[in-house]
Amino acid sequence: GGGTVPRPGEVSLAHQGVLFLDELPEFSRPVLEVLRQPLEDRRVTISRANGNFTFPTNFLCIAAMNPCPCGLLGHPDKICRDTQAQIDRYRGKISGPLWDRMDMQIEVPALRYRDMVQAHQAEASIAIRERVILARTRQRIRFGKAKTNAEMSGAEIKKHCTIDPKSQELLRYAVDEMGISARACDRLLRVSRTIADLAESDHIKYEHLMEAITFRNIAKK
């Protein structure tokens, strides 16, 4: 966005929708860093001589990337020929603060042909949709308006994301031993609250928090 007369850019055009960024490390570092404010504040402000302009940016950000420049790192059959320096440089385009703003980071392993054609029993989309609707209804009742757990403030996290002593110890381990930041910790609790809602649980349980932690498995590799 921007211009002499500011116009909304991609993050504002994605407001109340999805912004998909494919090949995330191929974007320039400055472009990626600009995403930090919209992801955190859900708005972006552009300053010009004739005033400040604020655009809404409440979007769901989904990004995809390869594990390395050639895309073969961790492949069961093929060999990655990238050097460690190349891999570090590739992944280094995504800063720690930007990683922190991604609620979930999931590694998807390469599939062999037999895995792609093999029939798997999976939950039907209609059943998943019903669970999502129930979870959203819980959140609407919780906040008294159309609002999701992802939009919880710090005060709301303290109110709605209480955990038992066993879970508190797990969270302490995630922060002290795994190096999860304070911002990422809040996001862990938001995701845990959503997992609990999907499970129709009034409280965040140990297994809900553990599942949320497993969804942050590649950010620091």
JSON list of N, CA, C and O in Angstrom, two decimals, residues 130-179:
[
{"chain": "A", "resi": 130, "resn": "GLU", "atom": "N", "xyz": [-18.68, -28.65, 12.08]},
{"chain": "A", "resi": 130, "resn": "GLU", "atom": "CA", "xyz": [-19.57, -28.57, 13.24]},
{"chain": "A", "resi": 130, "resn": "GLU", "atom": "C", "xyz": [-18.78, -28.25, 14.51]},
{"chain": "A", "resi": 130, "resn": "GLU", "atom": "O", "xyz": [-19.23, -27.47, 15.35]},
{"chain": "A", "resi": 131, "resn": "ARG", "atom": "N", "xyz": [-17.60, -28.86, 14.65]},
{"chain": "A", "resi": 131, "resn": "ARG", "atom": "CA", "xyz": [-16.76, -28.58, 15.82]},
{"chain": "A", "resi": 131, "resn": "ARG", "atom": "C", "xyz": [-16.29, -27.14, 15.82]},
{"chain": "A", "resi": 131, "resn": "ARG", "atom": "O", "xyz": [-16.21, -26.50, 16.88]},
{"chain": "A", "resi": 132, "resn": "VAL", "atom": "N", "xyz": [-15.94, -26.62, 14.65]},
{"chain": "A", "resi": 132, "resn": "VAL", "atom": "CA", "xyz": [-15.49, -25.22, 14.55]},
{"chain": "A", "resi": 132, "resn": "VAL", "atom": "C", "xyz": [-16.62, -24.27, 14.91]},
{"chain": "A", "resi": 132, "resn": "VAL", "atom": "O", "xyz": [-16.42, -23.28, 15.63]},
{"chain": "A", "resi": 133, "resn": "ILE", "atom": "N", "xyz": [-17.82, -24.56, 14.43]},
{"chain": "A", "resi": 133, "resn": "ILE", "atom": "CA", "xyz": [-18.97, -23.71, 14.74]},
{"chain": "A", "resi": 133, "resn": "ILE", "atom": "C", "xyz": [-19.24, -23.70, 16.24]},
{"chain": "A", "resi": 133, "resn": "ILE", "atom": "O", "xyz": [-19.50, -22.64, 16.84]},
{"chain": "A", "resi": 134, "resn": "LEU", "atom": "N", "xyz": [-19.15, -24.87, 16.89]},
{"chain": "A", "resi": 134, "resn": "LEU", "atom": "CA", "xyz": [-19.35, -24.95, 18.32]},
{"chain": "A", "resi": 134, "resn": "LEU", "atom": "C", "xyz": [-18.28, -24.17, 19.08]},
{"chain": "A", "resi": 134, "resn": "LEU", "atom": "O", "xyz": [-18.56, -23.47, 20.06]},
{"chain": "A", "resi": 135, "resn": "ALA", "atom": "N", "xyz": [-17.01, -24.28, 18.60]},
{"chain": "A", "resi": 135, "resn": "ALA", "atom": "CA", "xyz": [-15.91, -23.55, 19.24]},
{"chain": "A", "resi": 135, "resn": "ALA", "atom": "C", "xyz": [-16.10, -22.04, 19.08]},
{"chain": "A", "resi": 135, "resn": "ALA", "atom": "O", "xyz": [-15.88, -21.27, 20.03]},
{"chain": "A", "resi": 136, "resn": "ARG", "atom": "N", "xyz": [-16.53, -21.61, 17.91]},
{"chain": "A", "resi": 136, "resn": "ARG", "atom": "CA", "xyz": [-16.77, -20.18, 17.69]},
{"chain": "A", "resi": 136, "resn": "ARG", "atom": "C", "xyz": [-17.93, -19.69, 18.55]},
{"chain": "A", "resi": 136, "resn": "ARG", "atom": "O", "xyz": [-17.90, -18.56, 19.04]},
{"chain": "A", "resi": 137, "resn": "THR", "atom": "N", "xyz": [-18.94, -20.53, 18.73]},
{"chain": "A", "resi": 137, "resn": "THR", "atom": "CA", "xyz": [-20.07, -20.16, 19.60]},
{"chain": "A", "resi": 137, "resn": "THR", "atom": "C", "xyz": [-19.61, -19.98, 21.04]},
{"chain": "A", "resi": 137, "resn": "THR", "atom": "O", "xyz": [-20.01, -19.03, 21.72]},
{"chain": "A", "resi": 138, "resn": "ARG", "atom": "N", "xyz": [-18.73, -20.88, 21.50]},
{"chain": "A", "resi": 138, "resn": "ARG", "atom": "CA", "xyz": [-18.16, -20.74, 22.84]},
{"chain": "A", "resi": 138, "resn": "ARG", "atom": "C", "xyz": [-17.43, -19.41, 23.00]},
{"chain": "A", "resi": 138, "resn": "ARG", "atom": "O", "xyz": [-17.55, -18.73, 24.03]},
{"chain": "A", "resi": 139, "resn": "GLN", "atom": "N", "xyz": [-16.68, -19.03, 22.00]},
{"chain": "A", "resi": 139, "resn": "GLN", "atom": "CA", "xyz": [-15.92, -17.79, 22.05]},
{"chain": "A", "resi": 139, "resn": "GLN", "atom": "C", "xyz": [-16.85, -16.58, 22.03]},
{"chain": "A", "resi": 139, "resn": "GLN", "atom": "O", "xyz": [-16.60, -15.58, 22.71]},
{"chain": "A", "resi": 140, "resn": "ARG", "atom": "N", "xyz": [-17.91, -16.67, 21.26]},
{"chain": "A", "resi": 140, "resn": "ARG", "atom": "CA", "xyz": [-18.87, -15.56, 21.20]},
{"chain": "A", "resi": 140, "resn": "ARG", "atom": "C", "xyz": [-19.54, -15.36, 22.57]},
{"chain": "A", "resi": 140, "resn": "ARG", "atom": "O", "xyz": [-19.74, -14.23, 23.02]},
{"chain": "A", "resi": 141, "resn": "ILE", "atom": "N", "xyz": [-19.86, -16.46, 23.22]},
{"chain": "A", "resi": 141, "resn": "ILE", "atom": "CA", "xyz": [-20.46, -16.38, 24.56]},
{"chain": "A", "resi": 141, "resn": "ILE", "atom": "C", "xyz": [-19.44, -15.85, 25.56]},
{"chain": "A", "resi": 141, "resn": "ILE", "atom": "O", "xyz": [-19.75, -15.02, 26.42]},
{"chain": "A", "resi": 142, "resn": "ARG", "atom": "N", "xyz": [-18.19, -16.31, 25.43]},
{"chain": "A", "resi": 142, "resn": "ARG", "atom": "CA", "xyz": [-17.13, -15.91, 26.36]},
{"chain": "A", "resi": 142, "resn": "ARG", "atom": "C", "xyz": [-16.90, -14.39, 26.32]},
{"chain": "A", "resi": 142, "resn": "ARG", "atom": "O", "xyz": [-16.76, -13.75, 27.37]},
{"chain": "A", "resi": 143, "resn": "PHE", "atom": "N", "xyz": [-16.85, -13.83, 25.13]},
{"chain": "A", "resi": 143, "resn": "PHE", "atom": "CA", "xyz": [-16.50, -12.41, 24.99]},
{"chain": "A", "resi": 143, "resn": "PHE", "atom": "C", "xyz": [-17.72, -11.51, 24.85]},
{"chain": "A", "resi": 143, "resn": "PHE", "atom": "O", "xyz": [-17.59, -10.28, 24.86]},
{"chain": "A", "resi": 144, "resn": "GLY", "atom": "N", "xyz": [-18.89, -12.10, 24.67]},
{"chain": "A", "resi": 144, "resn": "GLY", "atom": "CA", "xyz": [-20.10, -11.30, 24.53]},
{"chain": "A", "resi": 144, "resn": "GLY", "atom": "C", "xyz": [-20.23, -10.61, 23.20]},
{"chain": "A", "resi": 144, "resn": "GLY", "atom": "O", "xyz": [-21.05, -9.71, 23.04]},
{"chain": "A", "resi": 145, "resn": "LYS", "atom": "N", "xyz": [-19.42, -11.02, 22.23]},
{"chain": "A", "resi": 145, "resn": "LYS", "atom": "CA", "xyz": [-19.49, -10.44, 20.89]},
{"chain": "A", "resi": 145, "resn": "LYS", "atom": "C", "xyz": [-18.72, -11.36, 19.93]},
{"chain": "A", "resi": 145, "resn": "LYS", "atom": "O", "xyz": [-18.09, -12.33, 20.36]},
{"chain": "A", "resi": 146, "resn": "ALA", "atom": "N", "xyz": [-18.77, -11.04, 18.65]},
{"chain": "A", "resi": 146, "resn": "ALA", "atom": "CA", "xyz": [-18.06, -11.84, 17.64]},
{"chain": "A", "resi": 146, "resn": "ALA", "atom": "C", "xyz": [-16.57, -11.56, 17.74]},
{"chain": "A", "resi": 146, "resn": "ALA", "atom": "O", "xyz": [-16.05, -10.62, 17.15]},
{"chain": "A", "resi": 147, "resn": "LYS", "atom": "N", "xyz": [-15.89, -12.37, 18.53]},
{"chain": "A", "resi": 147, "resn": "LYS", "atom": "CA", "xyz": [-14.47, -12.20, 18.77]},
{"chain": "A", "resi": 147, "resn": "LYS", "atom": "C", "xyz": [-13.84, -13.57, 18.96]},
{"chain": "A", "resi": 147, "resn": "LYS", "atom": "O", "xyz": [-14.47, -14.48, 19.52]},
{"chain": "A", "resi": 148, "resn": "THR", "atom": "N", "xyz": [-12.61, -13.74, 18.48]},
{"chain": "A", "resi": 148, "resn": "THR", "atom": "CA", "xyz": [-11.96, -15.04, 18.60]},
{"chain": "A", "resi": 148, "resn": "THR", "atom": "C", "xyz": [-10.87, -15.01, 19.67]},
{"chain": "A", "resi": 148, "resn": "THR", "atom": "O", "xyz": [-10.44, -13.95, 20.10]},
{"chain": "A", "resi": 149, "resn": "ASN", "atom": "N", "xyz": [-10.43, -16.19, 20.06]},
{"chain": "A", "resi": 149, "resn": "ASN", "atom": "CA", "xyz": [-9.36, -16.29, 21.05]},
{"chain": "A", "resi": 149, "resn": "ASN", "atom": "C", "xyz": [-8.09, -15.59, 20.58]},
{"chain": "A", "resi": 149, "resn": "ASN", "atom": "O", "xyz": [-7.31, -15.09, 21.40]},
{"chain": "A", "resi": 150, "resn": "ALA", "atom": "N", "xyz": [-7.84, -15.59, 19.27]},
{"chain": "A", "resi": 150, "resn": "ALA", "atom": "CA", "xyz": [-6.64, -14.96, 18.73]},
{"chain": "A", "resi": 150, "resn": "ALA", "atom": "C", "xyz": [-6.58, -13.47, 19.03]},
{"chain": "A", "resi": 150, "resn": "ALA", "atom": "O", "xyz": [-5.51, -12.87, 19.03]},
{"chain": "A", "resi": 151, "resn": "GLU", "atom": "N", "xyz": [-7.73, -12.87, 19.31]},
{"chain": "A", "resi": 151, "resn": "GLU", "atom": "CA", "xyz": [-7.80, -11.43, 19.55]},
{"chain": "A", "resi": 151, "resn": "GLU", "atom": "C", "xyz": [-7.79, -11.08, 21.03]},
{"chain": "A", "resi": 151, "resn": "GLU", "atom": "O", "xyz": [-7.96, -9.91, 21.39]},
{"chain": "A", "resi": 152, "resn": "MET", "atom": "N", "xyz": [-7.56, -12.06, 21.89]},
{"chain": "A", "resi": 152, "resn": "MET", "atom": "CA", "xyz": [-7.56, -11.78, 23.33]},
{"chain": "A", "resi": 152, "resn": "MET", "atom": "C", "xyz": [-6.45, -10.83, 23.73]},
{"chain": "A", "resi": 152, "resn": "MET", "atom": "O", "xyz": [-5.32, -10.96, 23.26]},
{"chain": "A", "resi": 153, "resn": "SER", "atom": "N", "xyz": [-6.77, -9.91, 24.62]},
{"chain": "A", "resi": 153, "resn": "SER", "atom": "CA", "xyz": [-5.77, -9.02, 25.19]},
{"chain": "A", "resi": 153, "resn": "SER", "atom": "C", "xyz": [-5.02, -9.74, 26.30]},
{"chain": "A", "resi": 153, "resn": "SER", "atom": "O", "xyz": [-5.38, -10.86, 26.70]},
{"chain": "A", "resi": 154, "resn": "GLY", "atom": "N", "xyz": [-3.98, -9.09, 26.84]},
{"chain": "A", "resi": 154, "resn": "GLY", "atom": "CA", "xyz": [-3.24, -9.69, 27.93]},
{"chain": "A", "resi": 154, "resn": "GLY", "atom": "C", "xyz": [-4.12, -9.96, 29.15]},
{"chain": "A", "resi": 154, "resn": "GLY", "atom": "O", "xyz": [-4.02, -11.00, 29.79]},
{"chain": "A", "resi": 155, "resn": "ALA", "atom": "N", "xyz": [-5.01, -9.01, 29.47]},
{"chain": "A", "resi": 155, "resn": "ALA", "atom": "CA", "xyz": [-5.92, -9.18, 30.61]},
{"chain": "A", "resi": 155, "resn": "ALA", "atom": "C", "xyz": [-6.89, -10.34, 30.37]},
{"chain": "A", "resi": 155, "resn": "ALA", "atom": "O", "xyz": [-7.20, -11.10, 31.30]},
{"chain": "A", "resi": 156, "resn": "GLU", "atom": "N", "xyz": [-7.35, -10.48, 29.13]},
{"chain": "A", "resi": 156, "resn": "GLU", "atom": "CA", "xyz": [-8.28, -11.57, 28.83]},
{"chain": "A", "resi": 156, "resn": "GLU", "atom": "C", "xyz": [-7.58, -12.92, 28.87]},
{"chain": "A", "resi": 156, "resn": "GLU", "atom": "O", "xyz": [-8.19, -13.93, 29.25]},
{"chain": "A", "resi": 157, "resn": "ILE", "atom": "N", "xyz": [-6.31, -12.95, 28.49]},
{"chain": "A", "resi": 157, "resn": "ILE", "atom": "CA", "xyz": [-5.56, -14.21, 28.59]},
{"chain": "A", "resi": 157, "resn": "ILE", "atom": "C", "xyz": [-5.47, -14.65, 30.04]},
{"chain": "A", "resi": 157, "resn": "ILE", "atom": "O", "xyz": [-5.68, -15.83, 30.37]},
{"chain": "A", "resi": 158, "resn": "LYS", "atom": "N", "xyz": [-5.18, -13.72, 30.95]},
{"chain": "A", "resi": 158, "resn": "LYS", "atom": "CA", "xyz": [-5.09, -14.05, 32.37]},
{"chain": "A", "resi": 158, "resn": "LYS", "atom": "C", "xyz": [-6.43, -14.54, 32.91]},
{"chain": "A", "resi": 158, "resn": "LYS", "atom": "O", "xyz": [-6.48, -15.42, 33.79]},
{"chain": "A", "resi": 159, "resn": "LYS", "atom": "N", "xyz": [-7.51, -14.01, 32.38]},
{"chain": "A", "resi": 159, "resn": "LYS", "atom": "CA", "xyz": [-8.85, -14.36, 32.86]},
{"chain": "A", "resi": 159, "resn": "LYS", "atom": "C", "xyz": [-9.33, -15.69, 32.30]},
{"chain": "A", "resi": 159, "resn": "LYS", "atom": "O", "xyz": [-9.90, -16.52, 33.03]},
{"chain": "A", "resi": 160, "resn": "HIS", "atom": "N", "xyz": [-9.10, -15.92, 31.01]},
{"chain": "A", "resi": 160, "resn": "HIS", "atom": "CA", "xyz": [-9.71, -17.07, 30.34]},
{"chain": "A", "resi": 160, "resn": "HIS", "atom": "C", "xyz": [-8.74, -18.22, 30.07]},
{"chain": "A", "resi": 160, "resn": "HIS", "atom": "O", "xyz": [-9.15, -19.27, 29.58]},
{"chain": "A", "resi": 161, "resn": "CYS", "atom": "N", "xyz": [-7.46, -18.04, 30.37]},
{"chain": "A", "resi": 161, "resn": "CYS", "atom": "CA", "xyz": [-6.47, -19.08, 30.06]},
{"chain": "A", "resi": 161, "resn": "CYS", "atom": "C", "xyz": [-5.74, -19.56, 31.31]},
{"chain": "A", "resi": 161, "resn": "CYS", "atom": "O", "xyz": [-4.53, -19.76, 31.31]},
{"chain": "A", "resi": 162, "resn": "THR", "atom": "N", "xyz": [-6.46, -19.73, 32.39]},
{"chain": "A", "resi": 162, "resn": "THR", "atom": "CA", "xyz": [-5.85, -20.25, 33.61]},
{"chain": "A", "resi": 162, "resn": "THR", "atom": "C", "xyz": [-5.51, -21.73, 33.42]},
{"chain": "A", "resi": 162, "resn": "THR", "atom": "O", "xyz": [-6.24, -22.47, 32.75]},
{"chain": "A", "resi": 163, "resn": "ILE", "atom": "N", "xyz": [-4.40, -22.16, 34.02]},
{"chain": "A", "resi": 163, "resn": "ILE", "atom": "CA", "xyz": [-3.96, -23.54, 33.88]},
{"chain": "A", "resi": 163, "resn": "ILE", "atom": "C", "xyz": [-3.58, -24.10, 35.25]},
{"chain": "A", "resi": 163, "resn": "ILE", "atom": "O", "xyz": [-3.25, -23.34, 36.17]},
{"chain": "A", "resi": 164, "resn": "ASP", "atom": "N", "xyz": [-3.61, -25.42, 35.38]},
{"chain": "A", "resi": 164, "resn": "ASP", "atom": "CA", "xyz": [-3.31, -26.06, 36.66]},
{"chain": "A", "resi": 164, "resn": "ASP", "atom": "C", "xyz": [-1.79, -26.11, 36.88]},
{"chain": "A", "resi": 164, "resn": "ASP", "atom": "O", "xyz": [-1.01, -25.80, 35.96]},
{"chain": "A", "resi": 165, "resn": "PRO", "atom": "N", "xyz": [-1.34, -26.47, 38.08]},
{"chain": "A", "resi": 165, "resn": "PRO", "atom": "CA", "xyz": [0.10, -26.48, 38.38]},
{"chain": "A", "resi": 165, "resn": "PRO", "atom": "C", "xyz": [0.92, -27.35, 37.43]},
{"chain": "A", "resi": 165, "resn": "PRO", "atom": "O", "xyz": [2.05, -26.97, 37.07]},
{"chain": "A", "resi": 166, "resn": "LYS", "atom": "N", "xyz": [0.40, -28.50, 37.03]},
{"chain": "A", "resi": 166, "resn": "LYS", "atom": "CA", "xyz": [1.15, -29.37, 36.11]},
{"chain": "A", "resi": 166, "resn": "LYS", "atom": "C", "xyz": [1.37, -28.67, 34.78]},
{"chain": "A", "resi": 166, "resn": "LYS", "atom": "O", "xyz": [2.46, -28.72, 34.20]},
{"chain": "A", "resi": 167, "resn": "SER", "atom": "N", "xyz": [0.35, -28.00, 34.29]},
{"chain": "A", "resi": 167, "resn": "SER", "atom": "CA", "xyz": [0.47, -27.26, 33.03]},
{"chain": "A", "resi": 167, "resn": "SER", "atom": "C", "xyz": [1.38, -26.04, 33.18]},
{"chain": "A", "resi": 167, "resn": "SER", "atom": "O", "xyz": [2.10, -25.68, 32.25]},
{"chain": "A", "resi": 168, "resn": "GLN", "atom": "N", "xyz": [1.35, -25.42, 34.36]},
{"chain": "A", "resi": 168, "resn": "GLN", "atom": "CA", "xyz": [2.24, -24.29, 34.60]},
{"chain": "A", "resi": 168, "resn": "GLN", "atom": "C", "xyz": [3.70, -24.72, 34.54]},
{"chain": "A", "resi": 168, "resn": "GLN", "atom": "O", "xyz": [4.55, -23.98, 34.03]},
{"chain": "A", "resi": 169, "resn": "GLU", "atom": "N", "xyz": [4.00, -25.90, 35.04]},
{"chain": "A", "resi": 169, "resn": "GLU", "atom": "CA", "xyz": [5.36, -26.41, 34.98]},
{"chain": "A", "resi": 169, "resn": "GLU", "atom": "C", "xyz": [5.76, -26.67, 33.53]},
{"chain": "A", "resi": 169, "resn": "GLU", "atom": "O", "xyz": [6.91, -26.41, 33.13]},
{"chain": "A", "resi": 170, "resn": "LEU", "atom": "N", "xyz": [4.83, -27.18, 32.72]},
{"chain": "A", "resi": 170, "resn": "LEU", "atom": "CA", "xyz": [5.10, -27.40, 31.30]},
{"chain": "A", "resi": 170, "resn": "LEU", "atom": "C", "xyz": [5.37, -26.08, 30.60]},
{"chain": "A", "resi": 170, "resn": "LEU", "atom": "O", "xyz": [6.29, -25.97, 29.78]},
{"chain": "A", "resi": 171, "resn": "LEU", "atom": "N", "xyz": [4.58, -25.07, 30.93]},
{"chain": "A", "resi": 171, "resn": "LEU", "atom": "CA", "xyz": [4.78, -23.75, 30.32]},
{"chain": "A", "resi": 171, "resn": "LEU", "atom": "C", "xyz": [6.11, -23.15, 30.75]},
{"chain": "A", "resi": 171, "resn": "LEU", "atom": "O", "xyz": [6.80, -22.52, 29.95]},
{"chain": "A", "resi": 172, "resn": "ARG", "atom": "N", "xyz": [6.47, -23.35, 32.02]},
{"chain": "A", "resi": 172, "resn": "ARG", "atom": "CA", "xyz": [7.78, -22.87, 32.50]},
{"chain": "A", "resi": 172, "resn": "ARG", "atom": "C", "xyz": [8.91, -23.52, 31.72]},
{"chain": "A", "resi": 172, "resn": "ARG", "atom": "O", "xyz": [9.87, -22.86, 31.32]},
{"chain": "A", "resi": 173, "resn": "TYR", "atom": "N", "xyz": [8.78, -24.82, 31.45]},
{"chain": "A", "resi": 173, "resn": "TYR", "atom": "CA", "xyz": [9.80, -25.52, 30.68]},
{"chain": "A", "resi": 173, "resn": "TYR", "atom": "C", "xyz": [9.88, -24.95, 29.26]},
{"chain": "A", "resi": 173, "resn": "TYR", "atom": "O", "xyz": [10.98, -24.77, 28.72]},
{"chain": "A", "resi": 174, "resn": "ALA", "atom": "N", "xyz": [8.74, -24.66, 28.67]},
{"chain": "A", "resi": 174, "resn": "ALA", "atom": "CA", "xyz": [8.73, -24.11, 27.31]},
{"chain": "A", "resi": 174, "resn": "ALA", "atom": "C", "xyz": [9.45, -22.77, 27.25]},
{"chain": "A", "resi": 174, "resn": "ALA", "atom": "O", "xyz": [10.17, -22.48, 26.29]},
{"chain": "A", "resi": 175, "resn": "VAL", "atom": "N", "xyz": [9.27, -21.96, 28.28]},
{"chain": "A", "resi": 175, "resn": "VAL", "atom": "CA", "xyz": [9.88, -20.62, 28.30]},
{"chain": "A", "resi": 175, "resn": "VAL", "atom": "C", "xyz": [11.36, -20.70, 28.68]},
{"chain": "A", "resi": 175, "resn": "VAL", "atom": "O", "xyz": [12.23, -20.15, 27.99]},
{"chain": "A", "resi": 176, "resn": "ASP", "atom": "N", "xyz": [11.67, -21.41, 29.76]},
{"chain": "A", "resi": 176, "resn": "ASP", "atom": "CA", "xyz": [13.03, -21.41, 30.29]},
{"chain": "A", "resi": 176, "resn": "ASP", "atom": "C", "xyz": [13.97, -22.34, 29.52]},
{"chain": "A", "resi": 176, "resn": "ASP", "atom": "O", "xyz": [15.15, -22.03, 29.33]},
{"chain": "A", "resi": 177, "resn": "GLU", "atom": "N", "xyz": [13.48, -23.48, 29.07]},
{"chain": "A", "resi": 177, "resn": "GLU", "atom": "CA", "xyz": [14.34, -24.47, 28.44]},
{"chain": "A", "resi": 177, "resn": "GLU", "atom": "C", "xyz": [14.27, -24.43, 26.91]},
{"chain": "A", "resi": 177, "resn": "GLU", "atom": "O", "xyz": [15.28, -24.63, 26.23]},
{"chain": "A", "resi": 178, "resn": "MET", "atom": "N", "xyz": [13.09, -24.17, 26.37]},
{"chain": "A", "resi": 178, "resn": "MET", "atom": "CA", "xyz": [12.93, -24.14, 24.92]},
{"chain": "A", "resi": 178, "resn": "MET", "atom": "C", "xyz": [13.16, -22.75, 24.34]},
{"chain": "A", "resi": 178, "resn": "MET", "atom": "O", "xyz": [13.27, -22.59, 23.13]},
{"chain": "A", "resi": 179, "resn": "GLY", "atom": "N", "xyz": [13.21, -21.74, 25.22]},
{"chain": "A", "resi": 179, "resn": "GLY", "atom": "CA", "xyz": [13.50, -20.39, 24.76]},
{"chain": "A", "resi": 179, "resn": "GLY", "atom": "C", "xyz": [12.32, -19.67, 24.13]},
{"chain": "A", "resi": 179, "resn": "GLY", "atom": "O", "xyz": [12.50, -18.74, 23.35]}
]
